[in-house]
Tab-separated table of C-alpha atoms in Angstrom:
chain	number	residue	atom	x	y	z
J	1	MET	CA	31.725	-10.293	-38.896
J	2	SER	CA	28.595	-8.163	-38.319
J	3	THR	CA	29.420	-5.495	-40.833
J	4	ALA	CA	26.913	-5.333	-43.605
J	5	ILE	CA	28.160	-5.678	-47.194
J	6	THR	CA	26.436	-3.908	-49.949
J	7	THR	CA	26.036	-5.352	-53.438
J	8	PRO	CA	28.902	-4.282	-55.723
J	9	ASP	CA	28.294	-2.093	-58.713
J	10	THR	CA	28.528	-3.774	-62.112
J	11	THR	CA	28.490	-2.761	-65.709
J	12	THR	CA	28.106	-4.974	-68.711
J	13	ASN	CA	30.295	-5.420	-71.736
J	14	THR	CA	27.709	-6.836	-74.125
J	15	GLY	CA	24.464	-6.740	-72.130
J	16	GLU	CA	25.020	-10.411	-71.210
J	17	ILE	CA	28.271	-10.753	-69.225
J	18	PRO	CA	28.460	-8.737	-65.996
J	19	VAL	CA	31.777	-7.090	-65.277
J	20	THR	CA	32.484	-6.195	-61.675
J	21	THR	CA	33.736	-2.617	-61.219
J	22	ASN	CA	34.105	-2.779	-57.469
J	23	MET	CA	36.110	-5.151	-55.294
J	24	LEU	CA	35.577	-6.505	-51.776
J	25	VAL	CA	38.237	-5.495	-49.301
J	26	ALA	CA	38.817	-5.711	-45.585
J	27	ARG	CA	39.856	-2.284	-44.307
J	28	LEU	CA	41.128	-1.240	-40.866
J	29	HIS	CA	39.620	2.060	-39.707
J	30	GLU	CA	40.947	2.166	-36.178
J	31	ILE	CA	43.837	0.424	-34.342
J	32	ASP	CA	42.852	-2.532	-32.176
J	33	GLN	CA	39.393	-2.754	-33.761
J	34	PRO	CA	37.992	-5.361	-36.230
J	35	MET	CA	38.364	-4.779	-39.937
J	36	LYS	CA	35.351	-3.706	-41.940
J	37	LEU	CA	34.221	-5.335	-45.198
J	38	GLU	CA	33.715	-2.648	-47.884
J	39	TYR	CA	33.704	-2.259	-51.636
J	40	LEU	CA	36.252	-0.082	-53.476
J	41	PRO	CA	36.691	0.475	-57.136
J	42	VAL	CA	38.800	-2.145	-58.937
J	43	PRO	CA	42.166	-0.444	-59.657
J	44	THR	CA	43.591	0.133	-63.122
J	45	PRO	CA	47.337	-0.206	-63.736
J	46	ARG	CA	49.692	2.661	-64.399
J	47	PRO	CA	52.096	2.245	-67.374
J	48	THR	CA	54.656	0.024	-65.604
J	49	ASP	CA	52.263	-1.554	-63.031
J	50	VAL	CA	50.104	-4.605	-63.060
J	51	VAL	CA	46.758	-5.518	-61.420
J	52	VAL	CA	46.771	-8.886	-59.674
J	53	GLN	CA	43.652	-10.758	-58.829
J	54	VAL	CA	44.422	-12.133	-55.375
J	55	LYS	CA	43.997	-15.861	-54.975
J	56	ALA	CA	45.573	-16.167	-51.486
J	57	CYS	CA	46.968	-13.854	-48.825
J	58	ASN	CA	49.048	-15.046	-45.956
J	59	VAL	CA	47.572	-13.997	-42.589
J	60	VAL	CA	51.087	-13.592	-40.969
J	61	PRO	CA	51.361	-14.521	-37.277
J	62	ASN	CA	52.476	-10.941	-36.414
J	63	LEU	CA	49.540	-9.204	-38.155
J	64	ARG	CA	47.422	-9.307	-35.007
J	65	ASN	CA	50.146	-7.403	-33.124
J	66	VAL	CA	50.555	-4.927	-36.001
J	67	LEU	CA	46.872	-4.090	-35.886
J	68	ALA	CA	46.761	-3.818	-32.070
J	69	THR	CA	49.962	-2.464	-30.452
J	70	TYR	CA	52.593	-2.216	-33.225
J	71	ALA	CA	52.577	1.595	-33.127
J	72	GLU	CA	53.450	1.469	-29.427
J	73	TRP	CA	56.203	-1.151	-29.923
J	74	PHE	CA	57.772	0.322	-33.025
J	75	PRO	CA	56.905	4.077	-33.535
J	76	TYR	CA	59.749	4.277	-35.965
J	77	LEU	CA	58.054	1.762	-38.227
J	78	PRO	CA	54.915	3.669	-39.283
J	79	LEU	CA	51.682	2.091	-40.452
J	80	PRO	CA	49.732	3.399	-43.339
J	81	GLN	CA	47.209	6.197	-42.789
J	82	LEU	CA	43.872	4.709	-41.873
J	83	PRO	CA	41.614	3.548	-43.247
J	84	ALA	CA	43.887	1.012	-45.014
J	85	VAL	CA	43.816	-2.362	-46.737
J	86	PHE	CA	46.432	-4.629	-45.041
J	87	GLY	CA	47.755	-8.024	-46.135
J	88	LEU	CA	51.492	-8.608	-46.627
J	89	ASP	CA	52.020	-11.749	-48.735
J	90	SER	CA	49.775	-12.257	-51.770
J	91	SER	CA	49.755	-14.627	-54.660
J	92	GLY	CA	47.286	-14.646	-57.536
J	93	VAL	CA	46.822	-14.170	-61.270
J	94	VAL	CA	47.713	-11.072	-63.359
J	95	SER	CA	44.462	-9.528	-64.612
J	96	ALA	CA	45.663	-6.395	-66.278
J	97	VAL	CA	48.976	-4.843	-67.300
J	98	GLY	CA	50.107	-1.310	-68.000
J	99	GLU	CA	51.127	-0.256	-71.494
J	100	HIS	CA	54.856	-0.342	-70.719
J	101	VAL	CA	54.914	-3.682	-68.869
J	102	THR	CA	57.243	-6.233	-70.404
J	103	ASP	CA	57.703	-9.957	-69.713
J	104	VAL	CA	54.464	-10.140	-67.732
J	105	SER	CA	51.167	-11.209	-69.234
J	106	VAL	CA	47.490	-11.426	-68.284
J	107	GLY	CA	47.057	-14.920	-66.788
J	108	ASP	CA	50.490	-15.270	-65.270
J	109	ARG	CA	50.601	-16.981	-61.890
J	110	VAL	CA	52.620	-14.736	-59.495
J	111	TYR	CA	53.675	-13.933	-56.024
J	112	VAL	CA	53.790	-10.240	-55.211
J	113	ASN	CA	56.897	-9.071	-53.316
J	114	PRO	CA	55.412	-6.399	-51.075
J	115	GLY	CA	58.832	-4.629	-50.597
J	116	LEU	CA	58.454	-1.117	-52.168
J	117	SER	CA	61.315	1.333	-52.708
J	118	CYS	CA	61.765	4.717	-54.398
J	119	GLY	CA	63.485	3.123	-57.389
J	120	ALA	CA	65.822	6.151	-57.869
J	121	CYS	CA	68.224	6.367	-54.978
J	122	ARG	CA	71.792	4.849	-55.056
J	123	ALA	CA	70.699	1.780	-53.144
J	124	CYS	CA	67.859	1.162	-55.655
J	125	ARG	CA	70.127	1.660	-58.621
J	126	GLU	CA	72.438	-0.886	-57.210
J	127	GLY	CA	69.527	-3.369	-56.881
J	128	LYS	CA	69.617	-3.234	-53.109
J	129	ASP	CA	66.012	-2.107	-52.566
J	130	GLN	CA	66.058	-3.059	-48.877
J	131	ASN	CA	68.672	-0.284	-48.245
J	132	CYS	CA	66.384	2.391	-49.656
J	133	ASP	CA	65.350	5.023	-47.053
J	134	SER	CA	61.811	4.698	-48.398
J	135	TYR	CA	61.555	0.937	-48.076
J	136	THR	CA	58.033	-0.086	-47.278
J	137	PHE	CA	55.980	-3.138	-46.957
J	138	MET	CA	52.889	-2.804	-49.007
J	139	GLY	CA	49.861	-3.684	-46.865
J	140	TYR	CA	51.828	-3.738	-43.650
J	141	PHE	CA	54.233	-1.030	-42.412
J	142	ALA	CA	57.149	1.245	-43.483
J	143	PHE	CA	60.744	1.516	-42.305
J	144	GLY	CA	60.904	5.269	-42.206
J	145	PRO	CA	58.915	8.554	-42.499
J	146	GLU	CA	58.861	8.449	-46.342
J	147	GLY	CA	56.817	5.265	-46.366
J	148	GLN	CA	53.452	6.976	-46.787
J	149	LYS	CA	54.450	7.943	-50.346
J	150	CYS	CA	54.743	4.266	-51.142
J	151	PHE	CA	51.442	3.457	-49.379
J	152	ASP	CA	49.778	6.244	-51.493
J	153	ALA	CA	51.179	4.793	-54.730
J	154	TYR	CA	50.228	1.214	-53.833
J	155	PRO	CA	47.381	1.340	-51.404
J	156	TYR	CA	46.032	-2.153	-51.588
J	157	GLY	CA	47.332	-5.039	-49.525
J	158	GLY	CA	46.284	-8.619	-50.051
J	159	LEU	CA	43.157	-8.584	-47.979
J	160	GLY	CA	41.056	-7.707	-50.986
J	161	GLU	CA	40.097	-9.163	-54.404
J	162	TYR	CA	42.643	-7.137	-56.347
J	163	LEU	CA	45.845	-5.127	-55.846
J	164	THR	CA	48.245	-3.165	-57.878
J	165	ALA	CA	52.053	-3.656	-57.889
J	166	PRO	CA	55.136	-2.672	-59.885
J	167	GLN	CA	56.046	-5.195	-62.542
J	168	ARG	CA	59.535	-5.546	-60.959
J	169	ASN	CA	57.900	-6.914	-57.772
J	170	LEU	CA	56.409	-9.979	-59.436
J	171	VAL	CA	57.744	-13.436	-58.919
J	172	LYS	CA	56.489	-16.024	-61.496
J	173	LEU	CA	55.195	-19.090	-59.702
J	174	PRO	CA	55.731	-22.523	-61.305
J	175	ASP	CA	52.593	-24.720	-61.735
J	176	SER	CA	53.912	-26.981	-59.002
J	177	VAL	CA	53.589	-24.193	-56.365
J	178	THR	CA	50.067	-23.621	-55.185
J	179	PHE	CA	48.732	-20.109	-54.472
J	180	GLU	CA	48.615	-21.034	-50.759
J	181	GLU	CA	52.332	-21.980	-50.843
J	182	GLY	CA	53.159	-18.850	-52.864
J	183	ALA	CA	51.515	-16.791	-50.118
J	184	ARG	CA	54.116	-18.126	-47.669
J	185	PHE	CA	56.984	-16.750	-49.764
J	186	GLY	CA	57.600	-13.748	-47.465
J	187	TYR	CA	58.644	-15.818	-44.510
J	188	LEU	CA	60.399	-18.333	-46.809
J	189	GLY	CA	62.241	-15.702	-48.724
J	190	THR	CA	63.440	-13.914	-45.573
J	191	SER	CA	65.369	-16.995	-44.508
J	192	TYR	CA	66.410	-17.761	-48.027
J	193	SER	CA	68.159	-14.353	-48.359
J	194	ALA	CA	69.807	-14.819	-44.920
J	195	LEU	CA	71.215	-18.256	-45.925
J	196	ARG	CA	72.492	-16.783	-49.240
J	197	LYS	CA	74.200	-13.978	-47.343
J	198	ALA	CA	75.986	-16.493	-45.197
J	199	ASN	CA	77.048	-18.671	-48.228
J	200	ALA	CA	74.974	-21.678	-47.082
J	201	GLY	CA	75.471	-24.839	-49.189
J	202	PRO	CA	77.045	-28.204	-49.304
J	203	GLY	CA	79.704	-28.874	-46.668
J	204	LYS	CA	78.211	-26.204	-44.337
J	205	THR	CA	76.370	-26.655	-40.998
J	206	VAL	CA	73.604	-24.342	-39.878
J	207	LEU	CA	72.104	-23.706	-36.433
J	208	ILE	CA	68.616	-22.282	-36.606
J	209	ASP	CA	67.519	-20.699	-33.297
J	210	GLY	CA	63.709	-21.087	-33.266
J	211	ILE	CA	63.561	-23.738	-35.972
J	212	SER	CA	59.961	-24.784	-35.159
J	213	GLY	CA	58.467	-21.245	-35.725
J	214	THR	CA	57.275	-19.703	-38.967
J	215	LEU	CA	60.609	-18.138	-39.908
J	216	GLY	CA	62.684	-20.989	-38.486
J	217	LEU	CA	60.876	-23.756	-40.375
J	218	GLY	CA	61.321	-21.759	-43.556
J	219	ALA	CA	65.075	-21.541	-42.883
J	220	CYS	CA	65.165	-25.297	-42.332
J	221	LEU	CA	63.400	-26.059	-45.676
J	222	ASN	CA	65.592	-23.599	-47.612
J	223	ALA	CA	68.767	-24.953	-45.942
J	224	LEU	CA	67.791	-28.471	-47.110
J	225	ALA	CA	67.080	-27.106	-50.613
J	226	LEU	CA	70.514	-25.430	-50.665
J	227	GLY	CA	72.303	-28.627	-49.889
J	228	VAL	CA	73.384	-27.781	-46.352
J	229	THR	CA	75.049	-30.813	-44.895
J	230	LYS	CA	73.775	-30.631	-41.280
J	231	ILE	CA	71.056	-28.547	-39.758
J	232	PHE	CA	70.733	-28.007	-35.948
J	233	GLY	CA	67.734	-26.432	-34.380
J	234	THR	CA	66.432	-25.158	-31.037
J	235	GLY	CA	62.883	-24.367	-29.808
J	236	ARG	CA	60.678	-24.429	-26.779
J	237	ASN	CA	58.261	-27.232	-27.772
J	238	ALA	CA	59.762	-30.695	-27.871
J	239	GLU	CA	56.894	-32.191	-29.902
J	240	LEU	CA	57.181	-29.558	-32.517
J	241	LEU	CA	60.998	-30.016	-32.633
J	242	ALA	CA	60.396	-33.728	-33.226
J	243	ASP	CA	58.088	-32.909	-36.121
J	244	VAL	CA	60.813	-30.712	-37.632
J	245	ARG	CA	63.426	-33.440	-37.252
J	246	ALA	CA	61.145	-35.945	-38.963
J	247	ILE	CA	61.421	-33.912	-42.217
J	248	ALA	CA	64.936	-35.152	-42.743
J	249	PRO	CA	66.198	-37.140	-39.671
J	250	ASP	CA	69.592	-37.899	-41.345
J	251	ARG	CA	70.356	-34.169	-41.623
J	252	ILE	CA	68.497	-32.426	-38.834
J	253	GLU	CA	69.252	-32.502	-35.070
J	254	VAL	CA	67.145	-30.623	-32.456
J	255	LEU	CA	67.576	-29.541	-28.866
J	256	PRO	CA	64.742	-28.222	-26.633
J	257	ILE	CA	65.768	-24.944	-24.946
J	258	GLY	CA	67.001	-25.650	-21.395
J	259	GLU	CA	67.981	-29.291	-21.930
J	260	GLY	CA	71.718	-28.805	-22.128
J	261	ASP	CA	74.566	-26.522	-23.167
J	262	LEU	CA	73.894	-25.551	-26.767
J	263	GLY	CA	77.532	-25.183	-27.788
J	264	ALA	CA	78.569	-28.481	-26.273
J	265	TRP	CA	75.571	-30.341	-27.709
J	266	LEU	CA	76.193	-28.948	-31.216
J	267	ARG	CA	79.910	-29.890	-31.159
J	268	GLU	CA	79.097	-33.363	-29.854
J	269	HIS	CA	76.892	-33.896	-32.936
J	270	ASN	CA	79.204	-32.140	-35.352
J	271	ASP	CA	82.566	-33.918	-35.020
J	272	GLY	CA	83.716	-31.472	-32.426
J	273	GLU	CA	83.285	-28.502	-34.727
J	274	GLY	CA	81.074	-25.398	-34.191
J	275	ALA	CA	78.472	-24.378	-36.702
J	276	ASP	CA	79.367	-22.494	-39.849
J	277	ILE	CA	76.205	-20.389	-39.748
J	278	VAL	CA	73.584	-19.274	-37.171
J	279	ILE	CA	70.221	-18.129	-38.253
J	280	SER	CA	68.407	-16.293	-35.448
J	281	SER	CA	64.739	-16.453	-36.164
J	282	VAL	CA	63.394	-15.819	-32.686
J	283	GLY	CA	61.028	-12.853	-32.299
J	284	PRO	CA	60.923	-9.599	-30.248
J	285	GLY	CA	60.143	-11.366	-26.990
J	286	ALA	CA	63.143	-13.681	-26.987
J	287	PRO	CA	65.849	-13.203	-24.286
J	288	ALA	CA	69.190	-11.817	-25.196
J	289	GLU	CA	70.836	-15.080	-24.066
J	290	SER	CA	69.345	-16.729	-27.115
J	291	ILE	CA	71.704	-14.948	-29.475
J	292	THR	CA	74.747	-14.964	-27.230
J	293	ASP	CA	74.362	-18.737	-26.773
J	294	ALA	CA	74.010	-19.244	-30.427
J	295	LEU	CA	77.110	-17.126	-31.102
J	296	ALA	CA	79.129	-19.299	-28.761
J	297	SER	CA	78.281	-22.306	-30.912
J	298	LEU	CA	79.962	-20.828	-34.014
J	299	ARG	CA	83.280	-22.052	-35.322
J	300	ARG	CA	86.034	-19.690	-36.196
J	301	GLY	CA	84.966	-17.560	-39.211
J	302	GLY	CA	81.313	-18.285	-38.546
J	303	ILE	CA	78.485	-15.972	-39.526
J	304	ALA	CA	75.403	-15.230	-37.561
J	305	VAL	CA	72.355	-13.625	-39.333
J	306	ASP	CA	69.339	-12.158	-37.428
J	307	ILE	CA	66.054	-12.309	-39.149
J	308	GLY	CA	63.682	-12.559	-36.136
J	309	GLY	CA	63.808	-9.039	-34.731
J	310	MET	CA	64.753	-9.743	-31.145
J	311	MET	CA	64.163	-6.605	-29.108
J	312	GLU	CA	66.559	-7.146	-26.155
J	313	LYS	CA	70.007	-5.812	-26.555
J	314	PRO	CA	72.593	-8.499	-26.035
J	315	ALA	CA	76.032	-7.724	-24.670
J	316	LEU	CA	78.427	-8.899	-27.365
J	317	ASP	CA	82.069	-9.814	-26.627
J	318	LEU	CA	83.544	-7.905	-29.589
J	319	PHE	CA	87.149	-8.711	-28.764
J	320	SER	CA	86.415	-12.434	-28.859
J	321	MET	CA	84.408	-12.037	-32.079
J	322	MET	CA	87.311	-10.123	-33.563
J	323	CYS	CA	89.833	-12.817	-32.607
J	324	SER	CA	87.570	-15.626	-33.982
J	325	GLN	CA	86.500	-13.597	-37.031
J	326	ILE	CA	82.859	-13.989	-36.095
J	327	SER	CA	80.394	-11.891	-38.173
J	328	VAL	CA	76.934	-10.854	-37.167
J	329	LEU	CA	74.549	-9.595	-39.918
J	330	GLY	CA	71.006	-8.173	-39.935
J	331	SER	CA	69.035	-9.405	-42.900
J	332	LEU	CA	65.761	-7.695	-43.896
J	333	TRP	CA	63.400	-9.462	-46.311
J	334	PHE	CA	64.723	-10.319	-49.758
J	335	SER	CA	65.014	-9.197	-53.279
J	336	THR	CA	62.520	-10.195	-56.001
J	337	GLY	CA	65.431	-11.966	-57.794
J	338	GLU	CA	66.104	-14.045	-54.671
J	339	ALA	CA	62.396	-14.972	-54.457
J	340	GLN	CA	62.374	-15.967	-58.171
J	341	ASP	CA	65.461	-18.199	-57.439
J	342	MET	CA	63.508	-19.750	-54.499
J	343	ALA	CA	60.500	-20.358	-56.793
J	344	ASP	CA	62.774	-22.100	-59.305
J	345	LEU	CA	64.169	-24.341	-56.470
J	346	ALA	CA	60.530	-25.273	-55.652
J	347	ALA	CA	59.895	-26.049	-59.303
J	348	THR	CA	62.689	-28.602	-59.303
J	349	GLY	CA	61.394	-30.178	-56.083
J	350	MET	CA	64.569	-29.313	-54.125
J	351	LEU	CA	62.482	-26.938	-52.041
J	352	ASP	CA	59.790	-29.145	-50.655
J	353	LEU	CA	56.741	-27.149	-49.355
J	354	SER	CA	54.545	-30.165	-48.881
J	355	VAL	CA	54.970	-30.048	-45.079
J	356	LEU	CA	53.002	-26.844	-44.805
J	357	GLU	CA	49.457	-27.216	-43.395
J	358	HIS	CA	47.117	-24.738	-45.058
J	359	HIS	CA	44.130	-23.348	-43.239
J	360	ALA	CA	42.129	-21.167	-45.530
J	361	PHE	CA	39.484	-18.574	-44.525
J	362	PRO	CA	37.193	-16.632	-46.795
J	363	LEU	CA	37.991	-12.896	-46.672
J	364	GLU	CA	34.709	-12.343	-45.018
J	365	LYS	CA	36.092	-14.231	-42.012
J	366	ILE	CA	39.330	-12.295	-41.616
J	367	ASN	CA	38.586	-11.172	-38.055
J	368	GLU	CA	37.769	-14.753	-37.018
J	369	ALA	CA	41.020	-15.838	-38.665
J	370	LEU	CA	43.009	-13.325	-36.626
J	371	ASP	CA	41.432	-14.632	-33.475
J	372	SER	CA	42.456	-18.220	-34.426
J	373	LEU	CA	46.178	-17.459	-35.039
J	374	PRO	CA	47.321	-18.736	-31.609
J	375	ALA	CA	45.870	-22.126	-32.297
J	376	ARG	CA	48.494	-23.386	-34.798
J	377	HIS	CA	50.955	-26.156	-35.298
J	378	GLY	CA	54.010	-23.957	-34.960
J	379	GLY	CA	55.587	-22.988	-38.294
J	380	PHE	CA	53.860	-25.790	-40.132
J	381	THR	CA	50.554	-23.908	-40.027
J	382	ASN	CA	49.918	-21.567	-42.903
J	383	PHE	CA	46.817	-19.305	-42.368
J	384	ILE	CA	45.442	-18.021	-45.688
J	385	SER	CA	42.739	-15.483	-46.567
J	386	VAL	CA	41.021	-16.402	-49.774
J	387	PRO	CA	38.909	-13.612	-51.407
């Protein structure tokens, strides 16, 4: 990073203890250009908001694409007006609370759910924030034209020393969950919500398409935590698949893509039955055959949930799906309540996050971190920015 950083302004409380009034942030000024390190005023909370001192921010694998070509890929998912502080998944310590904040205290260890909604529409009143027309990822992108209002209200992503958030977006982290693990909650929570929608649990079998990726590995860990009896997984890299299977070899079976008929292989290892649930975690570049092959592996009454955002448009045999009562769902992100449930699972040890490999970078090295993203151990790698 060649950008010069000026010394932050400070004031003093007693003449002895300096209090920083500015915070270091990495801001994007232009698409497909490096971020710039700058100082901005430390925010103060509004009555129902909190200020969180960021301890870890996940540098999500897709961030590089978002900052380079996302506007071309998905013009209907607008980015914040530039310059902007990005950073999707943040964990840290509450440093200040608004006067009307309840059940949150200074010093609490938290994960910040970046999903923002208007809070007033029918969907929000029903507790289904993800269905709000204003739904927006703080520090990332929006899902509609009203997103800039949310960006204006909460302009700081996790690539800075502090951020503001609504109190209802906080997930309290147990002491057993590190800040680095907490910063992975976005990808973990996405799969957790999908599994909950499909009623995953004991006695169920799950096929995870793309099990060795960031989303897929999270789905595997959550499926184990929820008591799923048998987990099947596909992926391109045989070595990575072997590492996934080693997590729980008595419950996980894997098949490299192209090494056999998926449906036949699954039924061979599942007493002749298809899977109860399919979690499609493959990304925009995956071929349409990925989801159609996975659907063919479902048993009657099975449920497929897409969380990966495949861009190709598969041809679905709706008549066959009707006759077999197959359901296909799209699942976006998760609720704060679901994330708190997941945190509680981690507190009990049922959700084991010890397999994650954390690679931390100081905030000053964020551009170098983005350049390093391709060199990772599949979904096991957890890139973290540390202010």
